[in-house]
XYZ file of C-alpha atoms in Angstrom:
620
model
C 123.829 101.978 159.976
C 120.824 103.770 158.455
C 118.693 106.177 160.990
C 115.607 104.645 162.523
C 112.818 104.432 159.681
C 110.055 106.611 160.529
C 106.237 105.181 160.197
C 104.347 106.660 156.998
C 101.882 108.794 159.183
C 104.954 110.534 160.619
C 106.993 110.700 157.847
C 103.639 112.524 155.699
C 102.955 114.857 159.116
C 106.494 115.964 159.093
C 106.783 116.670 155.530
C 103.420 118.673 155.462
C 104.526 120.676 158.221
C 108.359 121.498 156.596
C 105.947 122.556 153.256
C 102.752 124.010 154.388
C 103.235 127.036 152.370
C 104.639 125.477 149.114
C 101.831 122.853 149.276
C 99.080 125.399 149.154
C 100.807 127.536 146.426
C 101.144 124.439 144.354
C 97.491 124.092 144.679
C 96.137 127.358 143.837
C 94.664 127.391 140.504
C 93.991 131.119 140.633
C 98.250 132.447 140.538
C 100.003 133.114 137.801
C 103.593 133.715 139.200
C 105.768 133.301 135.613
C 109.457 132.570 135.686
C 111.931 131.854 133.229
C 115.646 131.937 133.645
C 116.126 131.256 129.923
C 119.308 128.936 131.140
C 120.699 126.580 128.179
C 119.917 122.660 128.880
C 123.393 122.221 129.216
C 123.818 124.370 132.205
C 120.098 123.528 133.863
C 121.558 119.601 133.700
C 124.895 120.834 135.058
C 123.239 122.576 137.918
C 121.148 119.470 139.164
C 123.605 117.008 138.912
C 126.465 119.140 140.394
C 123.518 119.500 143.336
C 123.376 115.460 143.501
C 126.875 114.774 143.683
C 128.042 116.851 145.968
C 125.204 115.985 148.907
C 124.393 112.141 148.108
C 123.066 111.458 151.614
C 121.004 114.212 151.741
C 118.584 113.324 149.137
C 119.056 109.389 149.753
C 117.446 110.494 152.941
C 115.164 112.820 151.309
C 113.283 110.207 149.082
C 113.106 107.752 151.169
C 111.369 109.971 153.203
C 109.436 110.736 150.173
C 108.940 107.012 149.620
C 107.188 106.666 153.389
C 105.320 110.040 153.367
C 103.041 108.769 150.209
C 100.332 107.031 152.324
C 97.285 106.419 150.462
C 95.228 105.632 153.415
C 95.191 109.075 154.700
C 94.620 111.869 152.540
C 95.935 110.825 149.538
C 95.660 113.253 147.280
C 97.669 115.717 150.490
C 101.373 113.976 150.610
C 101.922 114.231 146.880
C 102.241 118.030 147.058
C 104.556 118.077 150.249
C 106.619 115.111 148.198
C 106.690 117.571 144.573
C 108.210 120.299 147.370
C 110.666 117.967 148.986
C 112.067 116.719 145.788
C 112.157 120.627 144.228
C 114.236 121.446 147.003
C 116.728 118.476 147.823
C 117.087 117.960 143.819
C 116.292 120.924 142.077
C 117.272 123.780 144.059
C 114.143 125.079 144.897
C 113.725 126.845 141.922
C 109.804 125.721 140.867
C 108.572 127.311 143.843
C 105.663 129.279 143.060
C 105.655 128.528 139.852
C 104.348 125.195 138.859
C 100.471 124.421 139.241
C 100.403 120.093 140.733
C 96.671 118.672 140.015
C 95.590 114.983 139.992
C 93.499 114.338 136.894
C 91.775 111.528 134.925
C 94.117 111.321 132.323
C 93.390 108.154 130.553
C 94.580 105.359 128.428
C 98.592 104.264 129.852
C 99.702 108.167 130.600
C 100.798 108.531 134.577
C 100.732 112.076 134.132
C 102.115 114.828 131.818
C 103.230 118.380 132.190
C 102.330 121.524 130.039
C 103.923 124.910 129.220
C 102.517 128.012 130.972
C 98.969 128.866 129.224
C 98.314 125.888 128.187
C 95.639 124.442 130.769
C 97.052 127.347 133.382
C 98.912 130.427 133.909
C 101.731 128.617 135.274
C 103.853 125.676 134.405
C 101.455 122.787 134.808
C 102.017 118.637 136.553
C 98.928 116.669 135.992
C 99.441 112.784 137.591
C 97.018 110.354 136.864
C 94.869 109.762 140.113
C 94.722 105.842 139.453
C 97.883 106.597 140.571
C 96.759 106.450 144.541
C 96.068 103.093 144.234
C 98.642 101.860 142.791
C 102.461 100.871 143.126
C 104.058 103.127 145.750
C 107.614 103.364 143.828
C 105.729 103.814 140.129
C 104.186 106.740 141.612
C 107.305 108.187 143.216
C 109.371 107.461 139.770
C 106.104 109.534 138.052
C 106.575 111.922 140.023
C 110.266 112.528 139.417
C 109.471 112.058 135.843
C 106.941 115.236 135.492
C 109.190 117.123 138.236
C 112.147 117.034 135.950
C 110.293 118.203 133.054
C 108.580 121.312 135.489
C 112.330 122.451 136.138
C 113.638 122.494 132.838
C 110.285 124.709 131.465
C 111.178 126.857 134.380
C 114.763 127.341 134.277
C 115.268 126.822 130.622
C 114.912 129.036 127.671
C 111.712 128.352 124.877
C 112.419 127.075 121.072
C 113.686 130.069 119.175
C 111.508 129.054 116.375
C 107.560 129.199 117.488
C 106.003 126.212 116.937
C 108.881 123.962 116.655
C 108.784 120.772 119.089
C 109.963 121.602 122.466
C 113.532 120.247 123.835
C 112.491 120.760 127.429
C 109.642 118.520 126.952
C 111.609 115.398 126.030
C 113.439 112.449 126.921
C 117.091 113.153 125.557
C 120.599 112.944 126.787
C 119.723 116.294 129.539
C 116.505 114.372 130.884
C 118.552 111.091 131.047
C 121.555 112.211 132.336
C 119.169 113.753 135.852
C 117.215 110.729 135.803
C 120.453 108.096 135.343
C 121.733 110.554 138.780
C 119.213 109.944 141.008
C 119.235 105.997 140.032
C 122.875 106.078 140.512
C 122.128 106.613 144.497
C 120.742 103.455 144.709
C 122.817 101.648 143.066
C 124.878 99.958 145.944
C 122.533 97.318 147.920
C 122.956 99.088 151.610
C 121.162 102.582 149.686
C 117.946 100.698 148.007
C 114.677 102.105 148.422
C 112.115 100.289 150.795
C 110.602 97.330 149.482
C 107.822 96.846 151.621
C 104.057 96.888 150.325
C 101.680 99.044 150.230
C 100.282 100.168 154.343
C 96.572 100.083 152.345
C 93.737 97.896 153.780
C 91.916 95.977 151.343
C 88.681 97.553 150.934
C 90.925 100.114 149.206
C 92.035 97.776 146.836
C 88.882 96.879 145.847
C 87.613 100.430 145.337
C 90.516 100.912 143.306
C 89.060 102.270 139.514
C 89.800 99.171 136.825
C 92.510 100.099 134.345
C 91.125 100.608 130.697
C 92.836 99.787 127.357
C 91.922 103.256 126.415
C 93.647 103.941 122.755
C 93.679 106.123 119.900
C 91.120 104.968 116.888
C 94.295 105.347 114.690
C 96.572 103.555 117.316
C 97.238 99.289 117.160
C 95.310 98.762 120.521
C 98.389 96.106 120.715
C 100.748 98.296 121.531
C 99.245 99.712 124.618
C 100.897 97.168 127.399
C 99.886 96.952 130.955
C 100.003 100.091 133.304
C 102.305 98.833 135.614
C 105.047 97.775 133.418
C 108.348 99.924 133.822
C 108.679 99.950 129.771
C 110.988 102.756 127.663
C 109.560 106.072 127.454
C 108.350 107.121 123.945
C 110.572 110.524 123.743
C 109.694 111.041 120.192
C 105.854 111.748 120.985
C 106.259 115.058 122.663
C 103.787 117.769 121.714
C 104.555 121.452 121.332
C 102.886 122.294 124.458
C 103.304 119.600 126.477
C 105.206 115.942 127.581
C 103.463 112.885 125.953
C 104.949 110.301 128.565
C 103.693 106.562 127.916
C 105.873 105.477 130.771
C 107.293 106.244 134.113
C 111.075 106.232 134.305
C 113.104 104.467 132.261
C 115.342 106.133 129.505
C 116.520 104.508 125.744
C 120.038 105.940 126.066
C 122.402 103.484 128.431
C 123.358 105.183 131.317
C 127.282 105.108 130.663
C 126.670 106.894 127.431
C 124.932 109.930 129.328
C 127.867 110.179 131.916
C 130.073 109.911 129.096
C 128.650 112.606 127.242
C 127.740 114.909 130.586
C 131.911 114.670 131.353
C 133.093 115.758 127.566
C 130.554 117.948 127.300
C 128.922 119.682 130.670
C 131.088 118.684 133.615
C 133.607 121.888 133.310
C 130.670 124.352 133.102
C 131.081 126.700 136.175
C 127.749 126.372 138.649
C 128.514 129.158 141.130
C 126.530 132.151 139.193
C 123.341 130.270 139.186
C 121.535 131.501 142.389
C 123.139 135.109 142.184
C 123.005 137.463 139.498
C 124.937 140.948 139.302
C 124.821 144.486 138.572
C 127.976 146.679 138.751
C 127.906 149.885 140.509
C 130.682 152.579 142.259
C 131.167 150.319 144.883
C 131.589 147.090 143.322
C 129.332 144.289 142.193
C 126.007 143.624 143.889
C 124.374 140.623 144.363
C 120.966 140.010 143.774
C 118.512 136.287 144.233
C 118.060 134.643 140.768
C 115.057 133.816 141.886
C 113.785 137.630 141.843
C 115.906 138.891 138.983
C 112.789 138.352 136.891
C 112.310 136.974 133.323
C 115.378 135.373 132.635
C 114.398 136.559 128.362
C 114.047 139.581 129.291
C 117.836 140.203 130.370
C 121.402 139.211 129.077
C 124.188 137.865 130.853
C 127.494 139.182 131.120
C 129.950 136.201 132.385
C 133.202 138.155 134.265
C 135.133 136.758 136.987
C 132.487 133.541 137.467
C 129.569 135.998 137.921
C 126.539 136.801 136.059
C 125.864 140.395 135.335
C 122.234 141.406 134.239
C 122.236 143.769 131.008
C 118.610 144.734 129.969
C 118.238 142.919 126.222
C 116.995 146.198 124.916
C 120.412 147.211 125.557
C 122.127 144.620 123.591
C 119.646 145.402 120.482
C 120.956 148.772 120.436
C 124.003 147.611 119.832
C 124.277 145.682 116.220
C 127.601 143.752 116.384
C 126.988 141.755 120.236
C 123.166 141.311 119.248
C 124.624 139.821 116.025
C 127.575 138.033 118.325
C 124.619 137.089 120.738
C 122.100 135.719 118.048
C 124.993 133.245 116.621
C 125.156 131.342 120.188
C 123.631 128.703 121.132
C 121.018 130.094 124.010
C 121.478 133.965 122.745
C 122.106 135.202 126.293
C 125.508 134.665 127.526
C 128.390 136.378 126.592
C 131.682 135.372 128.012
C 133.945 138.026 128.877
C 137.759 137.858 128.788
C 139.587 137.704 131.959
C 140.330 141.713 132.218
C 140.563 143.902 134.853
C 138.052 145.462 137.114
C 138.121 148.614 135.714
C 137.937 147.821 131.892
C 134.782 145.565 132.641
C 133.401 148.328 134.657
C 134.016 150.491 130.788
C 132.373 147.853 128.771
C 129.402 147.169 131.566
C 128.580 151.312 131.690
C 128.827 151.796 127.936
C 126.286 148.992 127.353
C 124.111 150.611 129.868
C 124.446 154.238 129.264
C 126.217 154.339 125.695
C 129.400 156.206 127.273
C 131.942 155.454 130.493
C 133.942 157.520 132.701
C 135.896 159.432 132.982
C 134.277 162.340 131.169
C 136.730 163.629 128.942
C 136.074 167.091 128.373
C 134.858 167.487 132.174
C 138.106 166.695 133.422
C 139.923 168.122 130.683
C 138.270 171.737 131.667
C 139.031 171.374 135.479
C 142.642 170.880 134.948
C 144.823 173.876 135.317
C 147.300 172.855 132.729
C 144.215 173.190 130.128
C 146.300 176.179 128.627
C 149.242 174.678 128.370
C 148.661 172.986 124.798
C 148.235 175.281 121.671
C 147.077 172.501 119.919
C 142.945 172.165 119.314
C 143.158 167.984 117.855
C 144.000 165.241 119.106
C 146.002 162.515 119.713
C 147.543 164.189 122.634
C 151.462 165.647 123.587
C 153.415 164.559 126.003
C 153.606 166.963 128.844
C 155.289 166.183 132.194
C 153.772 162.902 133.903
C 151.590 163.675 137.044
C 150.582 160.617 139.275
C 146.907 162.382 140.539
C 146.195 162.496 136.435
C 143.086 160.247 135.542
C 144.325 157.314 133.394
C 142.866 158.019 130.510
C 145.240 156.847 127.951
C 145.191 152.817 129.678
C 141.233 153.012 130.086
C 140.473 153.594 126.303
C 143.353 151.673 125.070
C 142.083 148.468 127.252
C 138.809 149.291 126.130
C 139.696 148.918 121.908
C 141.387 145.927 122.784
C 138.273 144.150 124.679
C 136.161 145.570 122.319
C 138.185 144.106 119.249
C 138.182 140.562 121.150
C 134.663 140.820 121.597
C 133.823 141.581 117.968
C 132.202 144.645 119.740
C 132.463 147.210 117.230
C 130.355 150.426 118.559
C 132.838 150.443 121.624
C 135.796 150.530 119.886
C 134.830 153.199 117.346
C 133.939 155.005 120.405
C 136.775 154.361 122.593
C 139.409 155.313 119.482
C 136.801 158.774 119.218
C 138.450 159.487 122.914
C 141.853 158.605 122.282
C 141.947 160.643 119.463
C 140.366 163.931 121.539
C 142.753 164.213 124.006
C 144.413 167.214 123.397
C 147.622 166.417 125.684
C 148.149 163.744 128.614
C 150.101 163.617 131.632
C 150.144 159.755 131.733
C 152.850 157.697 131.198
C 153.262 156.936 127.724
C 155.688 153.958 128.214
C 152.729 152.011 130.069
C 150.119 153.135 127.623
C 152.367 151.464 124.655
C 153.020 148.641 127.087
C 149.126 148.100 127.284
C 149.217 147.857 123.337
C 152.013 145.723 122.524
C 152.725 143.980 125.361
C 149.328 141.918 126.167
C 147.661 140.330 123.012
C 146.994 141.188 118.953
C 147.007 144.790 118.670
C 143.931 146.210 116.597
C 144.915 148.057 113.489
C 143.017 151.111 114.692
C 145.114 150.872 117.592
C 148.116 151.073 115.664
C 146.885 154.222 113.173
C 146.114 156.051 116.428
C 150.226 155.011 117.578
C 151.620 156.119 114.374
C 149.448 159.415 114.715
C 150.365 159.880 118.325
C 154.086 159.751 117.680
C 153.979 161.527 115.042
C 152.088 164.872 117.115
C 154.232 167.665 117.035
C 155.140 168.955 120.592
C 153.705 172.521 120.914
C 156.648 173.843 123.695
C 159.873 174.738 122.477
C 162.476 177.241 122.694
C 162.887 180.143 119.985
C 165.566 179.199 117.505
C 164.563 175.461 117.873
C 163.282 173.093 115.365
C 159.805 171.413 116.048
C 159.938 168.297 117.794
C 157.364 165.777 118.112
C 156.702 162.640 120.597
C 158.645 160.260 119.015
C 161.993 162.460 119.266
C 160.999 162.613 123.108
C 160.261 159.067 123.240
C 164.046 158.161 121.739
C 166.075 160.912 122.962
C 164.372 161.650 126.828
C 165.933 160.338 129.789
C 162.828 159.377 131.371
C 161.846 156.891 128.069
C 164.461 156.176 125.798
C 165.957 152.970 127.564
C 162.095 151.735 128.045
C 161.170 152.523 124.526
C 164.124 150.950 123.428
C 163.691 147.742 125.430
C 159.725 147.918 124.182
C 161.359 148.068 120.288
C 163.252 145.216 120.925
C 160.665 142.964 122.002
C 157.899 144.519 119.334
C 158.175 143.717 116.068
C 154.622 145.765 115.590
C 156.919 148.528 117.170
C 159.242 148.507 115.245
C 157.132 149.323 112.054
C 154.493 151.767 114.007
C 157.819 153.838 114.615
C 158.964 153.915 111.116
C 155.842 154.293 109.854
C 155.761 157.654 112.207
C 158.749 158.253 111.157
C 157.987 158.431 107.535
C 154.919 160.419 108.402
C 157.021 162.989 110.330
C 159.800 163.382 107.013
C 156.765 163.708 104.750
C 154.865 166.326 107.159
C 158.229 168.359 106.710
C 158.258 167.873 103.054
C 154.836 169.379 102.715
C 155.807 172.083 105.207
C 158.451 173.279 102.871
C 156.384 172.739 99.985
C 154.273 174.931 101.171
C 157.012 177.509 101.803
C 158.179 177.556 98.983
C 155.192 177.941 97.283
C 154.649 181.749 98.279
C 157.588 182.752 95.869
C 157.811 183.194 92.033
C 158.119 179.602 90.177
C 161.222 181.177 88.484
C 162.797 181.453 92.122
C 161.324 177.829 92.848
C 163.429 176.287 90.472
C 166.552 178.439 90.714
C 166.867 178.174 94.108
C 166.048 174.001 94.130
C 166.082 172.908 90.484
C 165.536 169.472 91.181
C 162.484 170.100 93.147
C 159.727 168.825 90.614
C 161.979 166.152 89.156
C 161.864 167.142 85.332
C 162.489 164.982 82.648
C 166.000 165.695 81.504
C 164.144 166.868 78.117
C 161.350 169.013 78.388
C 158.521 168.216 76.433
C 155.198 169.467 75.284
C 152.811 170.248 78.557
C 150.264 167.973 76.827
C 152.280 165.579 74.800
C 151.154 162.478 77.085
C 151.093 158.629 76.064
C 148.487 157.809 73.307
C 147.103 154.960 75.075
C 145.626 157.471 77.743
C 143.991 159.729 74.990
C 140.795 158.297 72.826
C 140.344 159.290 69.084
C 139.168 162.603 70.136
C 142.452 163.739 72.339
C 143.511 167.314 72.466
C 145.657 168.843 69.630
C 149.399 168.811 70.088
C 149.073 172.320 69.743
C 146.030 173.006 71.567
C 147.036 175.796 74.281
C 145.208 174.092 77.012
C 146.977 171.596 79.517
C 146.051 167.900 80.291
C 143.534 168.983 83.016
C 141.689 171.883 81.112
C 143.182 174.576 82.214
C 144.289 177.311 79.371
C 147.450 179.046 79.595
C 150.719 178.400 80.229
C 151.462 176.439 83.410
C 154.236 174.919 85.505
C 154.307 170.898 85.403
C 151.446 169.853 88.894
C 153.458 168.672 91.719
C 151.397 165.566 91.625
C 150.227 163.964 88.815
C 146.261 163.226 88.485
C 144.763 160.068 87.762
C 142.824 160.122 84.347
C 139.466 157.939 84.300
C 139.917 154.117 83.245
C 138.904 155.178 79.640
C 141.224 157.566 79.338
C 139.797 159.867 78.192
C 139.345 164.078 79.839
C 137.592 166.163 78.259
C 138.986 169.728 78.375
C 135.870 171.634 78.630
C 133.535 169.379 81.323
C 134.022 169.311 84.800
C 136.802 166.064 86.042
C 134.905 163.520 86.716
C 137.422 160.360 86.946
C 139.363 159.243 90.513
C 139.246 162.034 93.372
C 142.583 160.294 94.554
C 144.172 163.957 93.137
C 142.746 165.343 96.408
C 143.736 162.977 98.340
C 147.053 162.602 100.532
C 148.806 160.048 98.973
C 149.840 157.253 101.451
C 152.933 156.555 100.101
C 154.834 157.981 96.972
C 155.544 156.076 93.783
C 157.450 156.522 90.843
C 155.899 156.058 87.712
C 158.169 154.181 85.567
C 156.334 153.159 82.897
C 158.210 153.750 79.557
C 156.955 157.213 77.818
C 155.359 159.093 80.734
C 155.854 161.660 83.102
C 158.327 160.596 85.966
C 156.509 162.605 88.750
C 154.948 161.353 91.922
C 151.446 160.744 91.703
């Protein structure tokens, strides 16, 4: 059983009493309240049709209380504002209050009304309804109304063409527009939920003061195919302008309604809802809520998606960062970002290096206030291994979550940055078995990540006991009690492991190589070779110091005989412990200054032996 109808006089009183103050804002010409929430039409649809399903009864009451308040007999022009309030905020959420401008207006021709951007006939989003409209059908102008209401709420909540001047999708009749439209039908579908059918409560003598319709068309326009006002035809959704709806008929949509619902379930129905009246900003103690509604300009801000909430970043902020404004500008509506399901902590890193271009903890700040400060000898990074303290800030998990969200995100300045701090701790008291769990343990690994591994393992340990041989991390890693069964376990299941450590390990027999190199190279060359003969891996024949394949001399080479060796030094010299790479021509002159591969500076990588046939069997 249905609740008692109520009479049209009290059905208009109550609803101008429930909307006094949103009737007399929607009637004052002189505001220009803006809003934009820049949402996509995907998620604006999503909103109001999440809105309709899950309280059915409420707005089945709600317009058929419309339906009874529209009472041309008394104060006509009045009820149509209270009924635009009543249907913004059982449908729509409310969210065109204050900002659309309602005015009846002679339109002409067929058009029941139309609404225009903000600036086009006023400040604000502008409805314009025909006023033959007060004399007419009671349920044309009700579906007119919903018609031009639906297009008010996607200019307000929606975000503007990206391309000025192109044709506006909030002003037309697509699958979005359909899909609200094909909702509210779909409460009346079953025969107990119609709408009332009864007539107009209008005397007569109103009916005969009504204005005559006119067959008012275009010069250019088939007079033809301008039908009768009052026929519920197909709306022409291909006629609107840049600036505002061109809307030839009331209601009624060209795509079928089960083709909408099937494309609103593929495509919309699994978009989360809940972050549209609140948006958030992060601070010490935790996110903080804030109305939608007063989070101004939705273009002027972009939203961070974490944990199903919205949180606001000023845009100028995301242009001063060139990889998300570039990941930004490749989506579809250019301000949401999605952000992986990480902790609290990490997103509070990302979130405060957006903002403020750095996050805590300080390094250097904390670094100084430690009493242990002393304790390494070493000025570079990556850090030691001292003894693990629980009250030690975290700093080895905080940057190395940080890369890894960062190289997820495509978010390039915050990983450079993050890496920077990894590689400026000095020494750490964290654990290093859960910082290398963070790394290999949860996701792809960036290969930054794994140079600063191979680097950290490889960091010689700056205590030790006179008569011992330096150690580094990875020895303490293997061989101490408190890691060795974890970082065995961690090898096991880490195939990335596996090669960081032999690539550190490789790094640490080549770091003693040089070491020794460099020993050895304070005595006489004559006790070089005595004492290690093998050291510079002659040829078994010697040979001239400049006799060197033709192929890498030109017509011009040296002399045989020339007293000058192949990199233009004169006098005798001992063969070059590595080999340098001669220009592509090859061709070096003896006199000018090298000018070919600066490789011969360079640490080599890895060391190769040449084996071509003829040439100098040294690493190079």
């Amino acid at each position: 059983m249905h609740a008692p109808r109520q009479s049209p006089i009290a059905a208009w009183i109550s609803l101008l009493e429930k909307h006094a103050e949103a009737t007399q804002s929607l009637q004052n010409d002189k505001s220009t309240t803006a809003r934009n929430l820049a949402w996509s039409l995907d998620f604006a649809t999503a909103v109001v049709v999440t809105n309709i399903r899950r309280s059915p009864k409420e707005i089945r009451s709600a317009l058929r209380l419309i339906v009874e308040a529209v009472v041309p007999r008394v104060a006509p022009e009045q009820g149509i504002f209270a009924a635009f309030s009543e249907l913004d905020a059982r449908i729509f959420g409310g969210w065109m209050k204050d900002a659309v401008f309602l005015k009846w207006s002679r339109l002409g021709g067929h058009r029941p009304g139309k609404t225009s951007t903000p600036g086009t006939t006023n400040p604000r989003i502008t409805v314009e309804l025909d006023e033959r409209l007060m004399y007419g059908s009671k349920a044309r102008l009700v579906l007119v109304l919903l018609h031009q209401t639906t297009h008010a709420y996607f200019l307000t909540c929606c975000a503007p063409p990206k391309v000025a001047g192109s044709r506006d999708p909030r002003l037309g009749h697509d699958r979005h527009f359909c899909m609200i439209l094909h909702s509210v039908l779909g409460l009346f579908s079953d025969r107990r939920n119609q709408l009332p059918r009864r007539k107009w409560h209008q005397p007569s003598a109103m009916v005969g003061r009504a204005p005559k319709w006119r067959r008012e068309a275009p010069e250019s326009s088939d007079v033809r195919q301008f039908r009768r006002p009052g026929h519920l035809g197909i709306c022409d959704h291909d006629q609107s302008s840049i600036s505002c709806s061109t809307c030839l008929e009331p209601f009624q949509c060209e795509i079928p309604a089960d083709q909408v619902i099937q494309w609103y379930e593929e495509d919309c129905a699994q978009i989360d809802v809940s972050r549209a009246s609140t948006v958030y900003t992060l601070s010490d103690n935790g996110p903080e809520g804030t109305p939608r509604i007063r989070a101004g300009l939705g273009s002027d801000f972009v939203e961070f998606v974490w944990d199903g909430k919205a949180f606001k970043i000023p845009r100028s902020r995301i242009q001063a960062n060139t990889s998300l404004n570039y990941r930004l500008a490749r989506q579809r509506n250019g301000r949401e970002l999605q952000i992986p399901d990480v902790s609290l902590e990490t997103f509070r890193s990302l979130y405060n290096f957006v903002r403020t271009g750095s996050y805590a903890p300080e390094l250097m700040k904390v670094q100084n206030n430690q009493e242990t400060v002393s304790a390494s000898s070493s000025t570079a990074g990556p850090p030691e291994i001292l003894e693990t303290r629980k009250d030690w800030p975290d700093f080895l998990s905080i940057d190395i979550r940080a890369v890894k969200v960062a190289a997820e995100l495509g978010f390039s300045e915050l990983e450079r940055y993050a890496l920077r701090r990894l590689f400026a701790q000095h020494f750490t008291h964290n654990d290093p078995i859960i910082a290398l769990q963070d790394i290999y343990e949860k996701g792809c690994v960036p290969d930054g990540l794994r140079d600063w591994v191979v680097s950290f393992m490889a960091k010689p340990l700056s205590y030790r006991q006179a008569g011992q041989t330096e150690q580094f991390n990875l020895e303490l890693l293997q061989q101490s009690l408190s890691f060795a069964a974890s970082m065995t376990r961690l090898m096991e299941e880490s195939g990335a492991l596996r090669e960081d450590v032999r690539r550190a390990t490789t790094k640490i027999m080549r770091s003693s190589q040089e070491e020794s190199n460099q020993m050895a190279m304070v005595h006489p060359p004559s006790l070089q070779l005595a004492q290690n003969p093998s050291h510079f891996h002659s040829d078994p024949q010697p040979r001239d110091p400049i006799s060197l394949p033709s192929q890498w001399w030109n017509e011009t080479r040296l002399p045989s005989l020339s007293n000058v060796d192949p990199i233009g030094r004169r006098g005798g010299r001992s063969p070059p412990l590595f080999m340098p790479r001669l220009p592509s021509n090859g061709h070096m002159s003896a006199y000018s200054p090298y000018s070919g591969s600066s490789r011969m500076f360079d640490e080599s990588p890895e060391p190769r032996y040449e084996d071509r046939a003829n040439c100098w069997g040294r690493f190079y």
